[in-house]
mmCIF file of C-alpha atoms in Angstrom:
data_model
loop_
_atom_site.group_PDB
_atom_site.id
_atom_site.type_symbol
_atom_site.label_atom_id
_atom_site.label_comp_id
_atom_site.label_asym_id
_atom_site.label_seq_id
_atom_site.Cartn_x
_atom_site.Cartn_y
_atom_site.Cartn_z
ATOM 1 C CA MET Y 1 -31.725 9.558 -16.275
ATOM 2 C CA ASN Y 2 -31.613 10.597 -12.670
ATOM 3 C CA LEU Y 3 -28.963 9.416 -10.172
ATOM 4 C CA PHE Y 4 -31.146 6.955 -8.400
ATOM 5 C CA ALA Y 5 -31.878 5.306 -11.833
ATOM 6 C CA LEU Y 6 -28.084 5.123 -12.616
ATOM 7 C CA LYS Y 7 -27.382 3.664 -9.304
ATOM 8 C CA ALA Y 8 -30.076 0.933 -9.834
ATOM 9 C CA LEU Y 9 -28.611 0.145 -13.398
ATOM 10 C CA ALA Y 10 -25.144 -0.053 -11.979
ATOM 11 C CA SER Y 11 -26.158 -2.462 -9.299
ATOM 12 C CA THR Y 12 -27.972 -4.658 -11.628
ATOM 13 C CA LEU Y 13 -25.123 -4.714 -14.053
ATOM 14 C CA LEU Y 14 -22.992 -5.557 -11.075
ATOM 15 C CA GLY Y 15 -25.066 -8.536 -10.178
ATOM 16 C CA VAL Y 16 -25.201 -9.776 -13.548
ATOM 17 C CA LEU Y 17 -21.437 -9.608 -13.921
ATOM 18 C CA LEU Y 18 -21.158 -11.424 -10.605
ATOM 19 C CA ALA Y 19 -23.525 -14.363 -11.572
ATOM 20 C CA LEU Y 20 -21.685 -14.835 -14.850
ATOM 21 C CA SER Y 21 -18.197 -14.900 -12.945
ATOM 22 C CA CYS Y 22 -19.741 -17.539 -10.690
ATOM 23 C CA LEU Y 23 -20.938 -19.611 -13.422
ATOM 24 C CA LEU Y 24 -17.762 -19.392 -15.347
ATOM 25 C CA SER Y 25 -15.974 -20.412 -12.266
ATOM 26 C CA SER Y 26 -18.225 -23.414 -11.550
ATOM 27 C CA ALA Y 27 -17.939 -24.582 -15.162
ATOM 28 C CA HIS Y 28 -14.220 -24.270 -14.936
ATOM 29 C CA ALA Y 29 -14.061 -26.134 -11.853
ATOM 30 C CA ALA Y 30 -16.445 -28.811 -12.961
ATOM 31 C CA SER Y 31 -14.253 -29.074 -16.300
ATOM 32 C CA THR Y 32 -11.031 -29.151 -14.423
ATOM 33 C CA ALA Y 33 -12.428 -31.857 -11.959
ATOM 34 C CA GLY Y 34 -13.731 -33.906 -14.842
ATOM 35 C CA ALA Y 35 -10.998 -33.842 -17.204
ATOM 36 C CA PRO Y 36 -8.814 -37.219 -17.644
ATOM 37 C CA SER Y 37 -5.359 -36.834 -16.738
ATOM 38 C CA ALA Y 38 -2.368 -38.401 -18.876
ATOM 39 C CA TYR Y 39 -0.914 -41.657 -17.652
ATOM 40 C CA VAL Y 40 2.672 -40.968 -16.594
ATOM 41 C CA LEU Y 41 5.307 -43.868 -16.491
ATOM 42 C CA ASP Y 42 6.809 -43.859 -12.822
ATOM 43 C CA ASN Y 43 10.545 -42.712 -12.615
ATOM 44 C CA THR Y 44 10.679 -41.419 -16.057
ATOM 45 C CA GLU Y 45 12.084 -38.074 -17.306
ATOM 46 C CA VAL Y 46 11.896 -36.105 -20.538
ATOM 47 C CA ARG Y 47 14.681 -34.034 -21.668
ATOM 48 C CA ASP Y 48 15.357 -31.655 -24.602
ATOM 49 C CA ILE Y 49 18.600 -31.790 -26.752
ATOM 50 C CA HIS Y 50 19.631 -29.929 -29.650
ATOM 51 C CA ALA Y 51 21.597 -31.526 -32.305
ATOM 52 C CA GLN Y 52 24.269 -29.093 -33.023
ATOM 53 C CA ALA Y 53 25.593 -30.483 -36.345
ATOM 54 C CA LEU Y 54 22.070 -31.461 -37.573
ATOM 55 C CA LYS Y 55 20.520 -28.295 -36.566
ATOM 56 C CA ARG Y 56 17.466 -30.157 -35.257
ATOM 57 C CA ASP Y 57 15.956 -30.612 -31.880
ATOM 58 C CA TYR Y 58 15.198 -33.954 -30.237
ATOM 59 C CA GLN Y 59 14.166 -35.401 -26.894
ATOM 60 C CA VAL Y 60 15.341 -38.049 -24.715
ATOM 61 C CA TYR Y 61 13.171 -40.364 -22.654
ATOM 62 C CA VAL Y 62 14.924 -41.670 -19.634
ATOM 63 C CA ALA Y 63 13.518 -44.533 -17.320
ATOM 64 C CA LEU Y 64 15.338 -45.001 -14.004
ATOM 65 C CA PRO Y 65 15.304 -48.293 -12.075
ATOM 66 C CA ASP Y 66 13.412 -48.570 -8.786
ATOM 67 C CA SER Y 67 16.648 -48.726 -6.888
ATOM 68 C CA TYR Y 68 18.326 -45.593 -8.567
ATOM 69 C CA ARG Y 69 17.925 -43.234 -5.666
ATOM 70 C CA GLU Y 70 19.109 -45.819 -3.056
ATOM 71 C CA GLY Y 71 22.879 -45.618 -3.586
ATOM 72 C CA ASN Y 72 25.581 -44.811 -5.954
ATOM 73 C CA LYS Y 73 25.507 -47.802 -8.386
ATOM 74 C CA ARG Y 74 26.160 -47.190 -12.119
ATOM 75 C CA TYR Y 75 23.787 -49.096 -14.325
ATOM 76 C CA PRO Y 76 23.945 -50.623 -17.779
ATOM 77 C CA VAL Y 77 22.302 -48.330 -20.238
ATOM 78 C CA LEU Y 78 19.975 -49.113 -23.168
ATOM 79 C CA PHE Y 79 19.683 -46.953 -26.113
ATOM 80 C CA VAL Y 80 16.476 -47.398 -28.077
ATOM 81 C CA VAL Y 81 15.452 -45.686 -31.281
ATOM 82 C CA ASP Y 82 11.825 -45.402 -32.440
ATOM 83 C CA ALA Y 83 11.204 -44.414 -28.946
ATOM 84 C CA ASN Y 84 7.609 -43.116 -29.331
ATOM 85 C CA TYR Y 85 6.648 -46.746 -29.740
ATOM 86 C CA ALA Y 86 9.441 -48.665 -28.308
ATOM 87 C CA PHE Y 87 10.506 -46.794 -25.014
ATOM 88 C CA PRO Y 88 7.668 -47.799 -23.034
ATOM 89 C CA VAL Y 89 7.857 -51.291 -24.164
ATOM 90 C CA VAL Y 90 11.619 -51.487 -23.309
ATOM 91 C CA ARG Y 91 11.018 -49.818 -20.086
ATOM 92 C CA ASN Y 92 8.229 -51.978 -19.047
ATOM 93 C CA ILE Y 93 9.771 -55.368 -20.122
ATOM 94 C CA THR Y 94 13.187 -54.519 -18.431
ATOM 95 C CA GLN Y 95 11.367 -53.726 -15.346
ATOM 96 C CA ARG Y 96 9.311 -56.936 -15.272
ATOM 97 C CA LEU Y 97 12.524 -58.953 -15.991
ATOM 98 C CA SER Y 98 14.340 -57.260 -13.134
ATOM 99 C CA LYS Y 99 11.479 -57.792 -10.615
ATOM 100 C CA HIS Y 100 10.338 -61.251 -11.589
ATOM 101 C CA ALA Y 101 13.139 -62.860 -13.407
ATOM 102 C CA GLY Y 102 16.064 -61.675 -11.417
ATOM 103 C CA MET Y 103 17.668 -59.735 -14.324
ATOM 104 C CA GLU Y 104 20.142 -56.746 -13.337
ATOM 105 C CA GLU Y 105 18.428 -53.136 -13.455
ATOM 106 C CA VAL Y 106 19.078 -50.985 -16.214
ATOM 107 C CA VAL Y 107 18.580 -47.326 -17.248
ATOM 108 C CA VAL Y 108 16.672 -46.967 -20.469
ATOM 109 C CA VAL Y 109 17.254 -44.115 -22.793
ATOM 110 C CA GLY Y 110 14.667 -43.506 -25.615
ATOM 111 C CA LEU Y 111 15.698 -41.400 -28.874
ATOM 112 C CA SER Y 112 12.729 -39.501 -30.106
ATOM 113 C CA TYR Y 113 11.926 -38.375 -33.610
ATOM 114 C CA ALA Y 114 13.027 -34.918 -34.500
ATOM 115 C CA ASN Y 115 10.782 -32.159 -33.084
ATOM 116 C CA GLY Y 116 8.211 -31.080 -35.827
ATOM 117 C CA ASP Y 117 8.792 -34.121 -37.906
ATOM 118 C CA SER Y 118 6.280 -36.890 -38.388
ATOM 119 C CA GLY Y 119 7.691 -40.306 -37.283
ATOM 120 C CA VAL Y 120 7.810 -41.671 -40.855
ATOM 121 C CA TYR Y 121 9.810 -38.699 -41.986
ATOM 122 C CA SER Y 122 12.238 -38.338 -39.284
ATOM 123 C CA ARG Y 123 13.099 -42.320 -39.297
ATOM 124 C CA ARG Y 124 13.473 -42.310 -43.067
ATOM 125 C CA ARG Y 125 16.100 -39.585 -42.881
ATOM 126 C CA ASP Y 126 17.771 -40.482 -39.863
ATOM 127 C CA TYR Y 127 18.011 -44.349 -39.741
ATOM 128 C CA THR Y 128 18.715 -45.051 -43.524
ATOM 129 C CA PRO Y 129 22.400 -45.315 -44.706
ATOM 130 C CA THR Y 130 21.735 -43.991 -48.398
ATOM 131 C CA ILE Y 131 19.410 -42.361 -50.510
ATOM 132 C CA PRO Y 132 17.727 -45.151 -52.352
ATOM 133 C CA ARG Y 133 18.836 -45.687 -55.988
ATOM 134 C CA LYS Y 134 15.379 -46.603 -57.153
ATOM 135 C CA HIS Y 135 12.257 -45.462 -55.216
ATOM 136 C CA ASP Y 136 8.940 -43.781 -55.492
ATOM 137 C CA TYR Y 137 8.504 -42.627 -51.769
ATOM 138 C CA ARG Y 138 6.414 -39.804 -51.081
ATOM 139 C CA SER Y 139 6.691 -37.311 -48.247
ATOM 140 C CA ASP Y 140 4.077 -37.551 -45.654
ATOM 141 C CA MET Y 141 4.801 -34.055 -44.794
ATOM 142 C CA PRO Y 142 3.261 -31.310 -47.072
ATOM 143 C CA GLY Y 143 5.565 -29.102 -48.620
ATOM 144 C CA ARG Y 144 8.638 -31.248 -47.846
ATOM 145 C CA GLN Y 145 10.582 -33.595 -49.966
ATOM 146 C CA ALA Y 146 11.087 -37.133 -48.849
ATOM 147 C CA ALA Y 147 14.526 -37.279 -47.135
ATOM 148 C CA PHE Y 148 16.788 -40.347 -46.692
ATOM 149 C CA GLY Y 149 20.327 -41.437 -46.112
ATOM 150 C CA GLU Y 150 21.469 -39.471 -43.005
ATOM 151 C CA ALA Y 151 22.192 -42.303 -40.979
ATOM 152 C CA LYS Y 152 26.091 -41.416 -40.634
ATOM 153 C CA ALA Y 153 25.257 -38.055 -39.445
ATOM 154 C CA TYR Y 154 22.679 -39.264 -36.891
ATOM 155 C CA THR Y 155 24.955 -41.805 -35.509
ATOM 156 C CA GLN Y 156 27.456 -39.105 -34.756
ATOM 157 C CA PHE Y 157 24.871 -37.093 -33.092
ATOM 158 C CA ILE Y 158 24.286 -40.202 -30.863
ATOM 159 C CA SER Y 159 27.908 -40.940 -29.945
ATOM 160 C CA GLY Y 160 29.172 -37.252 -30.046
ATOM 161 C CA GLU Y 161 26.180 -35.618 -28.307
ATOM 162 C CA VAL Y 162 23.765 -37.944 -26.587
ATOM 163 C CA PHE Y 163 26.324 -39.970 -24.801
ATOM 164 C CA PRO Y 164 27.981 -37.202 -23.040
ATOM 165 C CA PHE Y 165 24.656 -35.613 -22.365
ATOM 166 C CA ILE Y 166 23.616 -38.847 -20.624
ATOM 167 C CA ALA Y 167 26.760 -39.718 -18.910
ATOM 168 C CA GLN Y 168 26.817 -36.202 -17.393
ATOM 169 C CA ARG Y 169 23.387 -36.360 -15.948
ATOM 170 C CA TYR Y 170 22.809 -40.095 -14.846
ATOM 171 C CA ARG Y 171 24.789 -42.989 -12.987
ATOM 172 C CA VAL Y 172 25.077 -45.073 -16.176
ATOM 173 C CA ASN Y 173 28.003 -47.202 -16.950
ATOM 174 C CA MET Y 174 29.173 -46.259 -20.180
ATOM 175 C CA GLN Y 175 31.307 -49.468 -20.712
ATOM 176 C CA ARG Y 176 27.816 -51.305 -20.901
ATOM 177 C CA LYS Y 177 25.841 -49.684 -23.523
ATOM 178 C CA VAL Y 178 23.249 -51.696 -25.661
ATOM 179 C CA PHE Y 179 21.629 -50.561 -28.938
ATOM 180 C CA ILE Y 180 18.065 -51.547 -29.486
ATOM 181 C CA GLY Y 181 16.433 -51.172 -33.042
ATOM 182 C CA HIS Y 182 13.871 -52.755 -35.194
ATOM 183 C CA SER Y 183 13.296 -52.595 -38.930
ATOM 184 C CA TYR Y 184 14.810 -49.420 -39.989
ATOM 185 C CA GLY Y 185 16.138 -48.771 -36.604
ATOM 186 C CA SER Y 186 18.027 -51.971 -37.118
ATOM 187 C CA LEU Y 187 19.584 -50.410 -40.273
ATOM 188 C CA LEU Y 188 20.792 -47.702 -37.919
ATOM 189 C CA GLY Y 189 22.338 -50.303 -35.861
ATOM 190 C CA LEU Y 190 24.027 -51.946 -38.659
ATOM 191 C CA GLN Y 191 25.377 -48.502 -39.627
ATOM 192 C CA PHE Y 192 27.366 -48.501 -36.189
ATOM 193 C CA LEU Y 193 28.263 -52.097 -36.386
ATOM 194 C CA LEU Y 194 30.027 -51.835 -39.801
ATOM 195 C CA THR Y 195 31.584 -48.448 -39.225
ATOM 196 C CA GLU Y 196 32.194 -48.119 -35.311
ATOM 197 C CA PRO Y 197 31.305 -51.467 -33.912
ATOM 198 C CA ARG Y 198 32.795 -50.653 -30.465
ATOM 199 C CA THR Y 199 30.234 -47.812 -29.935
ATOM 200 C CA PHE Y 200 27.911 -50.199 -28.215
ATOM 201 C CA GLU Y 201 28.898 -53.379 -26.080
ATOM 202 C CA HIS Y 202 25.791 -55.230 -27.239
ATOM 203 C CA TYR Y 203 23.293 -54.819 -30.285
ATOM 204 C CA ILE Y 204 19.743 -56.022 -30.337
ATOM 205 C CA LEU Y 205 18.474 -55.854 -33.814
ATOM 206 C CA GLY Y 206 14.986 -56.916 -34.855
ATOM 207 C CA SER Y 207 13.755 -57.492 -38.316
ATOM 208 C CA PRO Y 208 16.560 -55.349 -40.081
ATOM 209 C CA SER Y 209 15.298 -53.867 -43.420
ATOM 210 C CA LEU Y 210 18.037 -55.633 -45.348
ATOM 211 C CA TRP Y 211 16.058 -55.184 -48.748
ATOM 212 C CA TYR Y 212 16.612 -51.466 -48.407
ATOM 213 C CA ASP Y 213 18.349 -49.742 -51.388
ATOM 214 C CA ALA Y 214 18.581 -53.101 -53.388
ATOM 215 C CA GLY Y 215 20.410 -54.713 -50.433
ATOM 216 C CA VAL Y 216 23.036 -51.935 -49.817
ATOM 217 C CA MET Y 217 24.075 -53.538 -46.296
ATOM 218 C CA PHE Y 218 25.197 -56.649 -47.847
ATOM 219 C CA ASP Y 219 27.572 -54.627 -49.910
ATOM 220 C CA ARG Y 220 28.594 -52.785 -46.795
ATOM 221 C CA GLU Y 221 29.280 -56.018 -45.094
ATOM 222 C CA GLN Y 222 31.661 -57.143 -47.894
ATOM 223 C CA ALA Y 223 33.396 -53.961 -48.152
ATOM 224 C CA TYR Y 224 33.817 -54.335 -44.209
ATOM 225 C CA ALA Y 225 35.145 -57.722 -44.517
ATOM 226 C CA ALA Y 226 37.605 -56.965 -47.251
ATOM 227 C CA SER Y 227 39.445 -54.258 -45.114
ATOM 228 C CA HIS Y 228 39.192 -55.734 -41.574
ATOM 229 C CA LYS Y 229 40.293 -58.603 -39.875
ATOM 230 C CA ASP Y 230 38.002 -58.423 -36.818
ATOM 231 C CA LEU Y 231 34.589 -57.108 -35.948
ATOM 232 C CA PRO Y 232 34.494 -56.786 -32.088
ATOM 233 C CA ALA Y 233 30.697 -56.956 -31.284
ATOM 234 C CA SER Y 234 27.953 -58.872 -29.560
ATOM 235 C CA VAL Y 235 24.874 -59.111 -31.710
ATOM 236 C CA PHE Y 236 21.232 -60.527 -31.118
ATOM 237 C CA PHE Y 237 19.410 -60.823 -34.295
ATOM 238 C CA GLY Y 238 15.560 -61.641 -34.093
ATOM 239 C CA ILE Y 239 13.014 -61.848 -36.673
ATOM 240 C CA GLY Y 240 9.412 -63.053 -36.995
ATOM 241 C CA GLY Y 241 8.815 -66.340 -38.894
ATOM 242 C CA LEU Y 242 6.007 -64.897 -40.868
ATOM 243 C CA GLU Y 243 8.291 -62.162 -42.117
ATOM 244 C CA LYS Y 244 9.103 -64.256 -45.509
ATOM 245 C CA LEU Y 245 7.984 -64.173 -48.991
ATOM 246 C CA ALA Y 246 4.489 -65.417 -49.895
ATOM 247 C CA PRO Y 247 4.156 -68.616 -51.783
ATOM 248 C CA GLY Y 248 4.679 -68.125 -55.553
ATOM 249 C CA LYS Y 249 6.727 -64.963 -55.381
ATOM 250 C CA LYS Y 250 10.238 -64.686 -56.416
ATOM 251 C CA ARG Y 251 12.680 -63.342 -53.937
ATOM 252 C CA SER Y 252 14.503 -60.192 -54.515
ATOM 253 C CA ARG Y 253 16.209 -57.207 -52.841
ATOM 254 C CA SER Y 254 13.052 -54.989 -53.110
ATOM 255 C CA GLU Y 255 10.523 -54.246 -50.129
ATOM 256 C CA GLU Y 256 7.726 -55.910 -52.203
ATOM 257 C CA ASP Y 257 9.476 -59.186 -52.938
ATOM 258 C CA ALA Y 258 11.779 -59.502 -49.930
ATOM 259 C CA ASP Y 259 11.995 -62.504 -47.832
ATOM 260 C CA MET Y 260 13.187 -60.770 -44.719
ATOM 261 C CA VAL Y 261 13.877 -64.178 -42.903
ATOM 262 C CA ALA Y 262 15.975 -65.394 -45.692
ATOM 263 C CA ASP Y 263 17.818 -62.064 -45.948
ATOM 264 C CA LEU Y 264 18.724 -62.160 -42.214
ATOM 265 C CA ARG Y 265 19.792 -65.719 -42.457
ATOM 266 C CA GLU Y 266 22.073 -64.914 -45.379
ATOM 267 C CA PHE Y 267 23.513 -61.647 -43.649
ATOM 268 C CA ASP Y 268 24.181 -63.405 -40.258
ATOM 269 C CA GLY Y 269 25.828 -66.411 -42.372
ATOM 270 C CA LYS Y 270 28.272 -63.981 -44.144
ATOM 271 C CA LEU Y 271 29.221 -62.326 -40.920
ATOM 272 C CA THR Y 272 29.986 -65.495 -39.318
ATOM 273 C CA SER Y 273 31.826 -67.085 -42.418
ATOM 274 C CA HIS Y 274 34.606 -64.562 -41.934
ATOM 275 C CA LYS Y 275 35.448 -65.772 -38.551
ATOM 276 C CA PHE Y 276 35.921 -62.607 -37.057
ATOM 277 C CA PRO Y 277 37.518 -63.577 -33.615
ATOM 278 C CA ASN Y 278 35.659 -61.226 -31.372
ATOM 279 C CA LEU Y 279 32.304 -61.318 -33.004
ATOM 280 C CA LYS Y 280 29.429 -62.945 -31.358
ATOM 281 C CA THR Y 281 26.107 -63.290 -32.947
ATOM 282 C CA ARG Y 282 22.974 -65.212 -32.263
ATOM 283 C CA LEU Y 283 19.824 -65.335 -34.506
ATOM 284 C CA ARG Y 284 16.466 -66.176 -33.499
ATOM 285 C CA VAL Y 285 13.252 -66.742 -35.657
ATOM 286 C CA PHE Y 286 10.081 -66.644 -33.620
ATOM 287 C CA GLU Y 287 7.620 -68.652 -35.358
ATOM 288 C CA ASP Y 288 4.115 -67.404 -35.781
ATOM 289 C CA GLU Y 289 5.187 -63.786 -35.317
ATOM 290 C CA ASP Y 290 5.131 -61.134 -37.850
ATOM 291 C CA HIS Y 291 6.904 -57.670 -38.312
ATOM 292 C CA ALA Y 292 4.420 -55.791 -36.080
ATOM 293 C CA SER Y 293 4.176 -58.417 -33.215
ATOM 294 C CA VAL Y 294 7.768 -59.827 -32.822
ATOM 295 C CA PHE Y 295 9.649 -56.823 -31.135
ATOM 296 C CA PRO Y 296 8.892 -57.537 -27.487
ATOM 297 C CA PHE Y 297 10.198 -61.170 -28.224
ATOM 298 C CA VAL Y 298 13.383 -60.048 -29.840
ATOM 299 C CA LEU Y 299 13.834 -57.594 -27.061
ATOM 300 C CA THR Y 300 13.410 -60.103 -24.272
ATOM 301 C CA HIS Y 301 15.753 -62.649 -25.646
ATOM 302 C CA GLY Y 302 18.246 -60.048 -26.839
ATOM 303 C CA LEU Y 303 18.359 -58.706 -23.264
ATOM 304 C CA ARG Y 304 18.809 -62.175 -21.845
ATOM 305 C CA ALA Y 305 21.792 -62.677 -24.252
ATOM 306 C CA TYR Y 306 23.754 -59.840 -22.488
ATOM 307 C CA LEU Y 307 22.313 -58.861 -19.052
ATOM 308 C CA LYS Y 308 23.224 -60.854 -16.027
ATOM 309 C CA SER Y 309 20.734 -62.555 -13.739
ATOM 310 C CA GLU Y 310 21.040 -61.595 -10.076
ATOM 311 C CA LYS Y 311 19.447 -64.457 -8.689
#
């Protein structure tokens, strides 16, 4: 092949490459321009935190009130578990209550599931107080056995590592901390309540799974009352009116035959029967709501039981 032919071939190849480059650039631009973006909640942040003792990584989701950057005020701080679901619900309801109902503004801190774990796996392990004596639970994570009963260690992570992490980075009033949980998350709240009740100034506990491990929390409550003369805590219990046993079934301390409404009434009754001088509880049953739908109602009324109105 002579020199002229080589130059012609090179010119042709260059033209082809330039054309391909233009096509790829155009496709990328069109793809980028047309790609949907994620919806982001205003005034929110995500931070990574390593749990030293647990040797696991988590995230905290933080929602700041609208007025946060306007001054030096320190805000009440709400800690909510099951944050993958509950954080946006709590953030949005608190903002709406502050804007339209005059309730004081707050900082919301959501506690994520462990990185690399499914939500089911993480919450079963971190939120439950014991390994169930009788169970046939299967792990939803291939190659890993189901894990339970690490609530004590997880509560120590929250008070020992999450609290200082948040206090150092945000203007929060650590004398006005609120715990928010639902279902297994409320079991975690009861772990705090019956071991270190002063960890939080207010507890909002929705639909606690009191049937767990054959009603182990009833045993814990009895043991606490036998060794303590006071339980210094403010607690709002809430549950859906439909979370009760189906007609014809016999109530038991098992998930399949639990009457969660009756369980919660019984548990609250036991707490109040001891007449602890510094215990304040309220229980609200929300008729026509079930385990899946009741959380926003529990949250709203639980917040009103503690947060002040500024109007």
